[in-house]
XYZ file of N, CA and C in Angstrom:
648
model
N 0.837 -1.203 -0.024
C 0.030 0.059 0.380
C 0.834 1.392 -0.355
N 2.033 1.351 0.888
C 2.933 2.574 0.733
C 3.807 2.886 -0.658
N 4.024 1.325 -1.177
C 4.402 1.574 -2.153
C 3.531 2.108 -3.557
N 2.109 1.779 -3.829
C 0.966 2.547 -4.025
C 1.193 3.911 -4.088
N 0.836 4.116 -2.887
C 0.656 5.607 -2.404
C 2.166 6.318 -2.879
N 3.255 5.762 -2.577
C 4.307 6.268 -3.283
C 4.042 7.125 -4.993
N 3.845 6.037 -5.379
C 3.522 6.090 -7.196
C 2.328 7.098 -7.523
N 0.862 6.490 -6.794
C -0.155 8.067 -6.758
C 0.547 9.399 -6.769
N 1.339 9.517 -5.567
C 1.759 10.998 -5.352
C 2.553 11.196 -6.509
N 4.238 10.644 -6.712
C 4.528 11.061 -7.610
C 3.411 11.136 -9.249
N 3.317 10.288 -9.517
C 2.157 10.332 -10.242
C 1.564 12.160 -11.184
N 1.250 12.030 -10.269
C 0.854 13.902 -9.759
C 1.434 14.953 -9.945
N 2.770 14.362 -8.840
C 3.478 15.447 -9.021
C 4.461 15.749 -10.171
N 4.303 15.153 -11.335
C 4.678 14.850 -12.407
C 4.230 15.862 -13.828
N 2.925 15.349 -13.292
C 1.948 16.059 -14.176
C 2.019 17.792 -13.534
N 2.419 18.116 -12.235
C 1.996 19.344 -11.993
C 3.216 19.988 -12.611
N 4.499 19.021 -12.460
C 6.147 19.863 -12.367
C 6.045 20.096 -14.273
N 5.347 18.992 -14.613
C 5.541 18.786 -15.944
C 5.460 19.859 -16.755
N 4.109 20.584 -16.856
C 3.417 21.395 -17.581
C 3.924 22.444 -17.864
N 4.591 23.110 -16.743
C 5.474 24.895 -17.249
C 6.621 24.927 -17.633
N 7.151 23.431 -17.882
C 8.494 22.903 -18.759
C 8.432 22.598 -19.695
N 7.746 23.189 -20.431
C 6.948 22.619 -22.035
C 7.667 23.367 -22.708
N 8.330 23.215 -23.757
C 9.082 24.014 -24.780
C 8.133 24.052 -26.088
N 8.208 25.196 -26.644
C 6.589 25.819 -27.632
C 7.874 26.559 -28.607
N 7.348 26.145 -29.979
C 8.067 27.165 -30.954
C 6.516 26.312 -31.993
N 6.616 27.532 -33.310
C 5.860 27.155 -34.021
C 6.207 27.087 -35.671
N 5.443 26.633 -36.740
C 6.464 26.471 -37.800
C 6.682 27.534 -38.781
N 7.530 27.556 -39.293
C 7.736 29.182 -39.907
C 7.539 29.357 -41.455
N 6.750 30.785 -41.777
C 6.095 30.656 -42.604
C 7.250 30.143 -44.184
N 6.337 29.833 -45.431
C 6.660 29.792 -46.177
C 6.581 31.172 -47.298
N 7.112 31.340 -48.371
C 6.772 32.257 -49.444
C 6.532 31.435 -50.572
N 6.365 30.363 -50.884
C 5.169 29.545 -52.035
C 3.695 29.031 -51.880
N 3.327 28.956 -52.757
C 2.433 28.178 -52.560
C 1.926 26.414 -51.663
N 3.019 26.312 -52.028
C 3.893 24.800 -51.303
C 5.310 24.537 -51.717
N 5.639 23.228 -50.799
C 7.375 23.138 -50.763
C 6.998 21.643 -51.843
N 7.995 22.121 -53.078
C 8.272 21.057 -53.987
C 9.540 20.118 -53.467
N 9.818 18.921 -53.139
C 10.682 18.186 -52.587
C 12.081 19.021 -53.554
N 12.816 17.846 -53.037
C 14.221 18.005 -54.004
C 14.430 17.481 -54.758
N 15.315 17.841 -56.031
C 15.438 17.140 -57.124
C 16.087 15.901 -56.508
N 15.821 14.881 -57.215
C 16.496 13.012 -56.653
C 17.578 12.912 -57.635
N 18.583 12.925 -57.944
C 19.767 12.584 -59.135
C 19.479 13.788 -59.718
N 19.600 14.570 -59.547
C 19.382 15.973 -60.564
C 17.978 16.125 -61.864
N 17.380 14.967 -61.037
C 15.740 14.837 -61.831
C 15.157 15.560 -60.408
N 14.190 16.652 -61.784
C 13.458 18.038 -61.053
C 11.912 16.652 -60.149
N 11.276 16.883 -58.804
C 10.227 15.992 -58.856
C 8.862 16.741 -59.673
N 7.664 15.956 -60.287
C 7.027 16.180 -60.816
C 6.146 16.252 -59.662
N 5.680 17.157 -59.287
C 4.445 17.721 -58.702
C 3.083 17.477 -59.327
N 1.579 16.376 -59.090
C 1.114 16.255 -59.118
C -0.211 16.483 -58.364
N -1.448 15.815 -58.299
C -2.787 15.921 -57.960
C -2.185 14.818 -56.423
N -1.651 13.855 -56.960
C -1.474 12.751 -56.018
C -0.221 12.900 -54.862
N 0.331 14.184 -55.438
C 1.516 14.857 -54.134
C 0.710 15.316 -53.085
N -0.530 15.706 -53.098
C -1.850 16.718 -52.459
C -2.603 15.230 -51.793
N -2.695 14.041 -51.952
C -3.598 13.299 -51.620
C -2.754 12.438 -50.648
N -3.202 11.862 -49.365
C -3.042 10.874 -48.547
C -3.753 9.629 -48.160
N -3.428 8.611 -48.708
C -4.306 7.289 -48.197
C -4.470 6.479 -46.959
N -3.463 6.954 -45.577
C -2.970 6.591 -45.167
C -4.155 5.925 -44.017
N -5.315 7.118 -43.823
C -5.996 6.906 -42.913
C -7.490 5.571 -43.601
N -7.451 5.185 -45.109
C -8.283 4.186 -45.567
C -8.473 2.974 -44.482
N -7.383 2.501 -43.565
C -7.438 1.316 -42.495
C -8.088 1.872 -41.107
N -7.606 2.930 -40.715
C -8.090 4.126 -40.069
C -9.971 3.340 -39.812
N -10.591 4.022 -40.502
C -11.524 3.959 -41.107
C -13.089 2.829 -41.292
N -12.286 2.015 -41.802
C -12.092 0.634 -42.343
C -12.857 -0.405 -40.956
N -14.318 -0.161 -40.654
C -14.704 -0.698 -39.590
C -14.222 -2.079 -39.170
N -15.071 -3.125 -40.730
C -14.113 -4.193 -40.378
C -13.372 -4.816 -40.316
N -11.961 -3.849 -39.786
C -10.901 -4.445 -40.483
C -10.768 -5.398 -38.109
N -10.098 -6.085 -37.809
C -9.919 -6.584 -36.550
C -9.718 -4.781 -35.613
N -10.040 -5.096 -34.636
C -9.962 -3.848 -33.396
C -8.446 -4.238 -32.847
N -7.829 -2.965 -32.791
C -6.553 -2.631 -31.880
C -6.558 -3.097 -30.883
N -5.346 -4.167 -30.324
C -5.920 -4.583 -28.507
C -5.567 -3.184 -27.810
N -4.849 -2.287 -28.295
C -4.332 -1.534 -27.145
C -4.138 0.095 -28.040
N -3.975 0.775 -27.483
C -4.091 1.890 -28.352
C -2.982 2.222 -29.439
N -3.808 3.085 -30.614
C -3.266 2.747 -31.852
C -3.382 4.207 -32.278
N -2.407 4.816 -32.919
C -2.414 6.154 -33.407
C -1.998 5.953 -34.480
N -2.320 6.472 -35.679
C -2.032 6.719 -37.447
C -1.873 8.080 -37.606
N -0.463 8.541 -37.729
C -0.184 10.395 -38.085
C -0.187 10.463 -39.438
N -0.450 11.857 -40.253
C -0.444 12.188 -41.228
C -0.329 13.241 -40.833
N 1.382 13.041 -40.163
C 2.043 14.621 -40.296
C 3.020 14.736 -42.236
N 4.098 15.618 -41.529
C 4.895 15.613 -42.613
C 5.841 15.172 -43.125
N 5.791 13.688 -42.199
C 6.999 12.759 -42.282
C 6.492 11.652 -43.362
N 4.824 11.129 -42.766
C 4.052 10.349 -43.977
C 3.613 10.977 -44.950
N 3.415 12.244 -44.661
C 2.440 13.127 -46.132
C 3.346 14.162 -46.034
N 4.223 14.305 -46.809
C 5.241 15.536 -47.394
C 4.899 16.676 -48.252
N 3.567 16.717 -48.566
C 3.081 17.808 -49.355
C 2.401 18.681 -47.521
N 2.457 18.465 -46.334
C 2.396 19.394 -45.564
C 3.264 20.327 -44.910
N 4.788 19.523 -45.791
C 5.393 21.092 -45.494
C 5.079 22.353 -45.400
N 5.291 22.611 -44.658
C 4.727 24.851 -44.991
C 3.610 24.953 -44.919
N 2.685 23.899 -44.470
C 1.300 24.203 -44.180
C 0.452 24.747 -42.872
N 1.433 24.514 -41.885
C 1.154 24.324 -40.270
C 0.218 23.522 -40.011
N 0.320 22.627 -41.037
C -1.501 21.489 -40.650
C -1.180 19.700 -40.291
N -1.463 19.536 -39.375
C -1.473 17.637 -39.772
C -3.061 17.383 -39.056
N -2.706 16.006 -39.214
C -4.023 15.066 -38.365
C -3.377 13.716 -37.741
N -4.072 13.258 -36.913
C -4.039 12.076 -36.612
C -5.189 11.079 -36.253
N -5.531 9.832 -36.555
C -6.401 9.103 -36.171
C -6.066 8.052 -35.372
N -6.817 8.353 -33.821
C -6.649 7.502 -32.684
C -7.588 6.615 -32.322
N -7.303 4.714 -32.641
C -8.035 4.535 -31.474
C -7.875 3.774 -30.322
N -8.613 3.511 -29.861
C -9.317 3.490 -28.259
C -10.063 2.176 -27.961
N -9.017 1.079 -27.249
C -10.104 0.121 -27.128
C -10.627 0.229 -25.707
N -11.328 -0.731 -25.652
C -11.797 -0.511 -23.734
C -10.173 -0.295 -22.835
N -10.641 0.553 -21.919
C -9.592 0.878 -20.969
C -8.401 0.778 -21.168
N -8.288 1.767 -22.487
C -6.905 2.229 -23.029
C -6.919 3.200 -22.680
N -5.562 3.734 -23.014
C -4.609 5.580 -22.874
C -4.116 5.784 -23.126
N -4.398 6.804 -23.672
C -2.971 8.221 -24.553
C -2.380 8.681 -23.485
N -1.565 7.918 -23.130
C -0.129 8.680 -21.909
C -0.024 10.377 -22.013
N 0.354 10.278 -20.721
C -0.301 11.788 -20.726
C 2.097 12.118 -21.398
N 1.370 13.230 -22.375
C 2.387 13.379 -23.482
C 2.259 15.316 -23.887
N 3.495 15.541 -24.345
C 3.303 17.488 -25.083
C 3.248 17.415 -26.139
N 2.767 18.587 -26.892
C 3.225 18.792 -28.761
C 3.560 19.880 -28.500
N 4.859 20.032 -28.409
C 5.578 21.319 -28.763
C 5.517 22.425 -29.511
N 5.008 22.119 -30.873
C 4.666 22.517 -31.818
C 3.801 23.514 -31.998
N 1.870 23.101 -31.270
C 0.805 23.351 -31.992
C 0.087 22.667 -30.616
N -1.004 23.337 -31.375
C -2.423 22.884 -30.037
C -2.864 21.909 -30.884
N -3.833 20.604 -29.985
C -3.987 19.808 -30.836
C -5.631 19.859 -30.527
N -6.412 19.769 -31.603
C -7.884 19.791 -32.035
C -8.919 18.418 -31.702
N -9.049 18.330 -30.649
C -9.598 16.357 -31.155
C -11.431 16.375 -31.174
N -11.265 15.371 -32.084
C -13.160 15.255 -32.536
C -13.313 13.894 -32.109
N -14.283 13.593 -31.586
C -14.801 12.335 -30.857
C -15.489 11.824 -31.979
N -15.523 10.833 -32.673
C -16.248 10.291 -33.883
C -17.392 8.866 -33.432
N -16.551 8.440 -32.940
C -17.573 6.834 -31.776
C -17.055 7.030 -30.350
N -17.530 6.529 -29.453
C -17.521 6.163 -28.036
C -17.371 7.074 -27.469
N -16.462 6.643 -26.368
C -16.890 8.213 -25.402
C -15.135 8.064 -24.846
N -14.411 8.940 -24.407
C -13.866 9.257 -23.883
C -13.417 10.448 -22.346
N -12.628 9.780 -22.009
C -12.154 11.150 -20.298
C -10.917 11.313 -21.310
N -10.855 13.427 -21.120
C -9.559 13.913 -21.737
C -9.438 14.872 -20.554
N -8.280 15.599 -20.828
C -7.993 16.638 -19.648
C -6.108 16.813 -20.213
N -5.790 17.757 -19.803
C -4.609 18.804 -19.708
C -4.531 19.590 -18.171
N -3.674 19.766 -18.374
C -2.825 20.701 -17.041
C -2.077 21.518 -17.572
N -2.785 23.212 -17.001
C -2.395 24.302 -17.716
C -0.534 24.946 -17.231
N 0.021 26.267 -17.348
C 1.120 26.083 -17.095
C 1.156 26.233 -15.549
N -0.525 27.179 -14.997
C -0.201 27.001 -13.779
C -0.347 26.255 -12.958
N -0.713 25.210 -13.234
C -0.626 23.735 -12.833
C -2.389 23.717 -12.310
N -3.580 24.304 -13.080
C -4.340 23.870 -13.161
C -4.621 22.428 -13.333
N -5.893 21.718 -12.824
C -6.280 20.547 -14.413
C -7.600 20.910 -14.806
N -7.842 20.226 -15.827
C -8.977 20.780 -16.579
C -9.002 19.257 -16.820
N -10.866 18.946 -16.830
C -11.153 16.904 -17.422
C -12.253 17.261 -18.265
N -12.857 16.132 -18.768
C -14.387 16.407 -19.507
C -14.631 15.134 -20.137
N -15.658 14.331 -20.139
C -16.197 13.088 -20.338
C -16.727 14.060 -21.814
N -16.220 13.002 -23.071
C -16.956 12.910 -24.186
C -17.730 12.066 -24.973
N -18.523 12.706 -25.583
C -19.311 11.934 -26.346
C -18.889 11.802 -27.951
N -19.265 11.305 -28.768
C -19.760 11.313 -30.065
C -20.102 12.243 -30.151
N -19.094 13.391 -31.210
C -19.610 14.393 -32.210
C -18.634 15.812 -31.005
N -18.457 15.124 -29.701
C -18.105 16.524 -29.095
C -16.860 16.917 -29.379
N -15.857 17.915 -29.548
C -14.309 18.063 -29.833
C -13.798 18.682 -28.494
N -12.854 18.378 -28.295
C -11.744 19.471 -27.124
C -10.411 20.131 -27.304
N -10.387 21.162 -27.381
C -8.788 21.740 -27.514
C -7.898 21.509 -26.748
N -7.007 21.453 -26.200
C -5.344 20.938 -25.681
C -4.552 22.306 -26.336
N -4.526 22.881 -25.557
C -3.286 24.574 -25.604
C -2.090 24.180 -25.597
N -1.389 24.509 -26.756
C -0.193 24.229 -27.143
C 0.709 24.114 -25.709
N 1.764 23.078 -26.251
C 3.156 22.209 -25.361
C 2.423 21.664 -23.884
N 0.562 21.700 -23.365
C 0.183 21.765 -22.371
C 0.393 19.808 -22.150
N 0.447 19.466 -20.698
C 0.813 18.120 -20.789
C -0.560 17.542 -20.405
N -1.022 16.654 -21.526
C -2.803 16.299 -21.888
C -2.572 14.507 -21.676
N -3.979 14.341 -21.719
C -3.966 13.056 -21.768
C -5.307 12.585 -22.638
N -5.797 11.419 -23.055
C -7.432 10.953 -22.862
C -7.235 9.536 -22.501
N -8.555 8.720 -22.311
C -8.532 8.119 -21.706
C -9.880 6.900 -22.088
N -9.837 5.304 -22.777
C -10.868 5.247 -22.938
C -11.717 4.625 -21.684
N -12.877 4.970 -20.852
C -13.008 3.973 -19.705
C -14.379 3.326 -19.656
N -14.752 3.430 -21.094
C -15.948 2.841 -21.311
C -15.847 1.038 -22.006
N -17.003 0.235 -21.934
C -16.703 -1.107 -22.132
C -17.059 -0.964 -23.974
N -16.946 -0.027 -24.455
C -16.751 -0.560 -26.265
C -15.942 0.177 -27.025
N -14.921 0.226 -27.809
C -14.085 1.169 -28.756
C -14.095 2.634 -28.568
N -13.266 3.458 -28.918
C -13.498 4.756 -29.455
C -12.716 4.971 -30.473
N -13.183 6.035 -30.587
C -12.162 6.237 -32.004
C -12.687 7.619 -32.365
N -11.334 8.668 -32.369
C -11.029 10.467 -32.773
C -9.995 10.485 -33.971
N -10.142 11.871 -34.035
C -9.801 12.255 -34.983
C -8.776 13.823 -34.522
N -7.497 14.071 -34.593
C -7.266 15.370 -33.917
C -6.624 15.638 -35.288
N -7.229 17.248 -34.634
C -5.415 18.094 -35.805
C -5.052 18.887 -35.047
N -3.141 19.551 -35.711
C -2.620 19.908 -35.124
C -2.252 21.153 -35.773
N -2.008 22.572 -35.504
C -1.771 23.602 -35.778
C -0.401 24.036 -36.015
N 0.555 22.605 -36.726
C 1.469 22.345 -37.283
C 1.610 21.179 -38.126
N 2.731 21.008 -39.178
C 2.845 19.774 -39.887
C 4.189 18.775 -39.252
N 4.187 19.055 -38.534
C 5.592 18.093 -37.188
C 4.918 18.838 -35.726
N 3.490 18.010 -35.230
C 3.943 18.980 -34.167
C 4.779 18.391 -33.227
N 4.885 17.418 -33.419
C 6.148 16.288 -32.043
C 5.653 16.049 -31.316
N 5.583 15.266 -30.343
C 5.505 14.332 -29.173
C 6.646 14.134 -28.307
N 6.086 14.380 -27.193
C 7.660 14.924 -25.862
C 6.099 13.613 -24.527
N 6.800 12.260 -25.097
C 6.136 11.275 -23.951
C 6.193 11.442 -22.205
N 5.572 11.991 -21.171
C 5.981 12.902 -19.939
C 6.843 10.911 -19.441
N 5.672 10.295 -19.184
C 6.476 9.131 -18.389
C 7.746 8.351 -18.993
N 7.850 8.387 -20.043
C 8.921 7.877 -20.980
C 10.096 8.901 -21.013
N 9.862 9.992 -21.053
C 11.212 10.869 -21.126
C 11.730 11.119 -19.994
N 11.173 11.013 -18.903
C 10.805 11.202 -16.964
C 11.955 9.633 -16.650
N 11.208 8.899 -17.128
C 11.384 7.388 -16.588
C 12.201 6.508 -17.449
N 12.682 6.944 -18.514
C 12.858 5.734 -19.903
C 14.001 6.367 -20.626
N 14.771 7.524 -19.727
C 15.789 8.348 -20.782
C 17.065 8.040 -19.876
N 17.167 7.663 -18.583
C 18.112 7.405 -18.296
C 18.831 8.136 -16.559
N 17.665 9.081 -16.997
C 18.219 10.376 -15.770
C 18.364 9.713 -14.464
N 19.817 9.814 -13.945
C 20.093 9.428 -12.738
C 19.103 9.190 -11.360
N 18.604 8.087 -10.583
C 18.206 7.726 -10.157
C 17.590 8.353 -9.081
N 18.705 9.209 -8.943
C 18.731 9.825 -7.069
C 17.843 11.286 -7.555
N 17.982 11.751 -8.704
C 18.118 12.792 -8.971
C 16.189 12.765 -9.259
N 15.871 11.637 -9.582
C 14.742 11.086 -10.054
C 14.238 11.449 -8.298
N 14.748 10.731 -7.023
C 13.816 10.165 -6.457
C 13.685 11.413 -5.942
N 14.989 12.333 -5.465
C 14.361 14.024 -5.025
C 14.072 14.503 -5.543
N 13.746 14.844 -6.852
C 12.674 15.911 -7.716
C 11.234 15.489 -7.217
N 10.605 14.220 -7.245
C 9.817 13.390 -7.364
C 9.423 13.290 -5.317
N 10.334 13.487 -4.199
C 10.578 13.447 -3.039
C 9.637 12.034 -2.845
N 9.957 10.940 -3.594
C 10.579 9.621 -3.082
C 11.803 9.023 -2.784
N 11.927 7.426 -2.949
C 12.467 6.959 -3.022
C 13.617 6.470 -4.185
N 14.289 5.806 -4.102
C 15.464 5.142 -5.707
C 14.473 3.918 -6.007
N 14.148 2.869 -5.187
C 13.292 1.958 -5.222
C 12.208 2.131 -6.133
N 11.439 3.265 -5.708
C 10.212 3.135 -6.711
C 11.010 3.614 -7.847
N 11.621 4.685 -8.107
C 11.935 4.596 -9.720
C 12.579 4.155 -9.945
N 13.260 2.855 -9.857
C 13.942 2.092 -10.306
C 12.455 1.039 -10.971
N 11.506 1.261 -9.848
C 10.463 0.292 -10.828
C 9.601 1.018 -11.813
N 9.709 2.054 -11.474
C 8.976 3.324 -12.861
C 10.069 2.832 -14.114
N 11.367 2.989 -13.937
C 12.150 2.874 -14.998
C 12.065 1.354 -15.693
N 11.701 0.346 -14.696
C 11.795 -1.356 -15.316
C 10.685 -1.070 -16.576
N 9.585 -0.198 -15.611
C 8.248 -0.814 -16.774
C 8.640 0.393 -18.172
N 9.038 1.124 -17.680
C 9.114 2.365 -19.360
C 10.414 2.331 -20.778
N 11.487 1.232 -19.744
C 12.727 1.207 -20.790
C 12.306 -0.274 -21.243
N 12.704 0.083 -22.484
C 12.512 -1.120 -23.296
C 13.098 -2.274 -23.454
N 12.852 -3.715 -23.238
C 14.379 -4.274 -23.492
C 15.386 -3.877 -24.016
N 17.022 -4.909 -23.551
C 17.672 -4.612 -24.715
C 17.367 -5.246 -25.902
N 17.909 -5.227 -26.864
C 17.368 -6.058 -28.306
C 18.543 -7.063 -27.675
N 18.318 -8.656 -28.362
C 19.386 -9.324 -28.820
C 19.432 -10.015 -29.824
N 20.340 -10.515 -30.475
C 20.708 -10.754 -31.541
C 20.457 -11.798 -32.307
């Protein structure tokens, strides 16, 4: 029980301390209608309507496909859809099986506007003053997560949920709070003192969030 209380206190402290530390930036303006990819081997890129078309969400909207077993996100950012370069916009399709969660994270370069299409979600964010805002959403509801704030979504219902998120950046970026704090090798003592807990508690969290080493 004591270990559980330590983990709960640590989780709330993590949210409160992480929000003010968010680093934000924005997309630069461009002086053309769109950005043409660089030539390959000296051959200019042939821009057609296909360049401005993205098919990657077809699987996400296929309701006859097998459901995901855990939270799943399909991105349409500049990396997946190069035509977004310079357009300051991108999308993500979010699929939530019952009981799943999109863990606490931030987008340092964009706000997020979530539209819930199916199911129900509990969502929330923490502002830079440490105030918590939460809401229960039904299909058709929208919720905005301000730029750079720590936020999450959780499906607490008995059925699946599906949402679309729009971002005000072609590359909004994603900083996972749990992985960044406990999965990147920060010294155990530093974390224990930062969150007023003990090293064994920190090590348990690190063990859960650090991927196992790859074997040959």
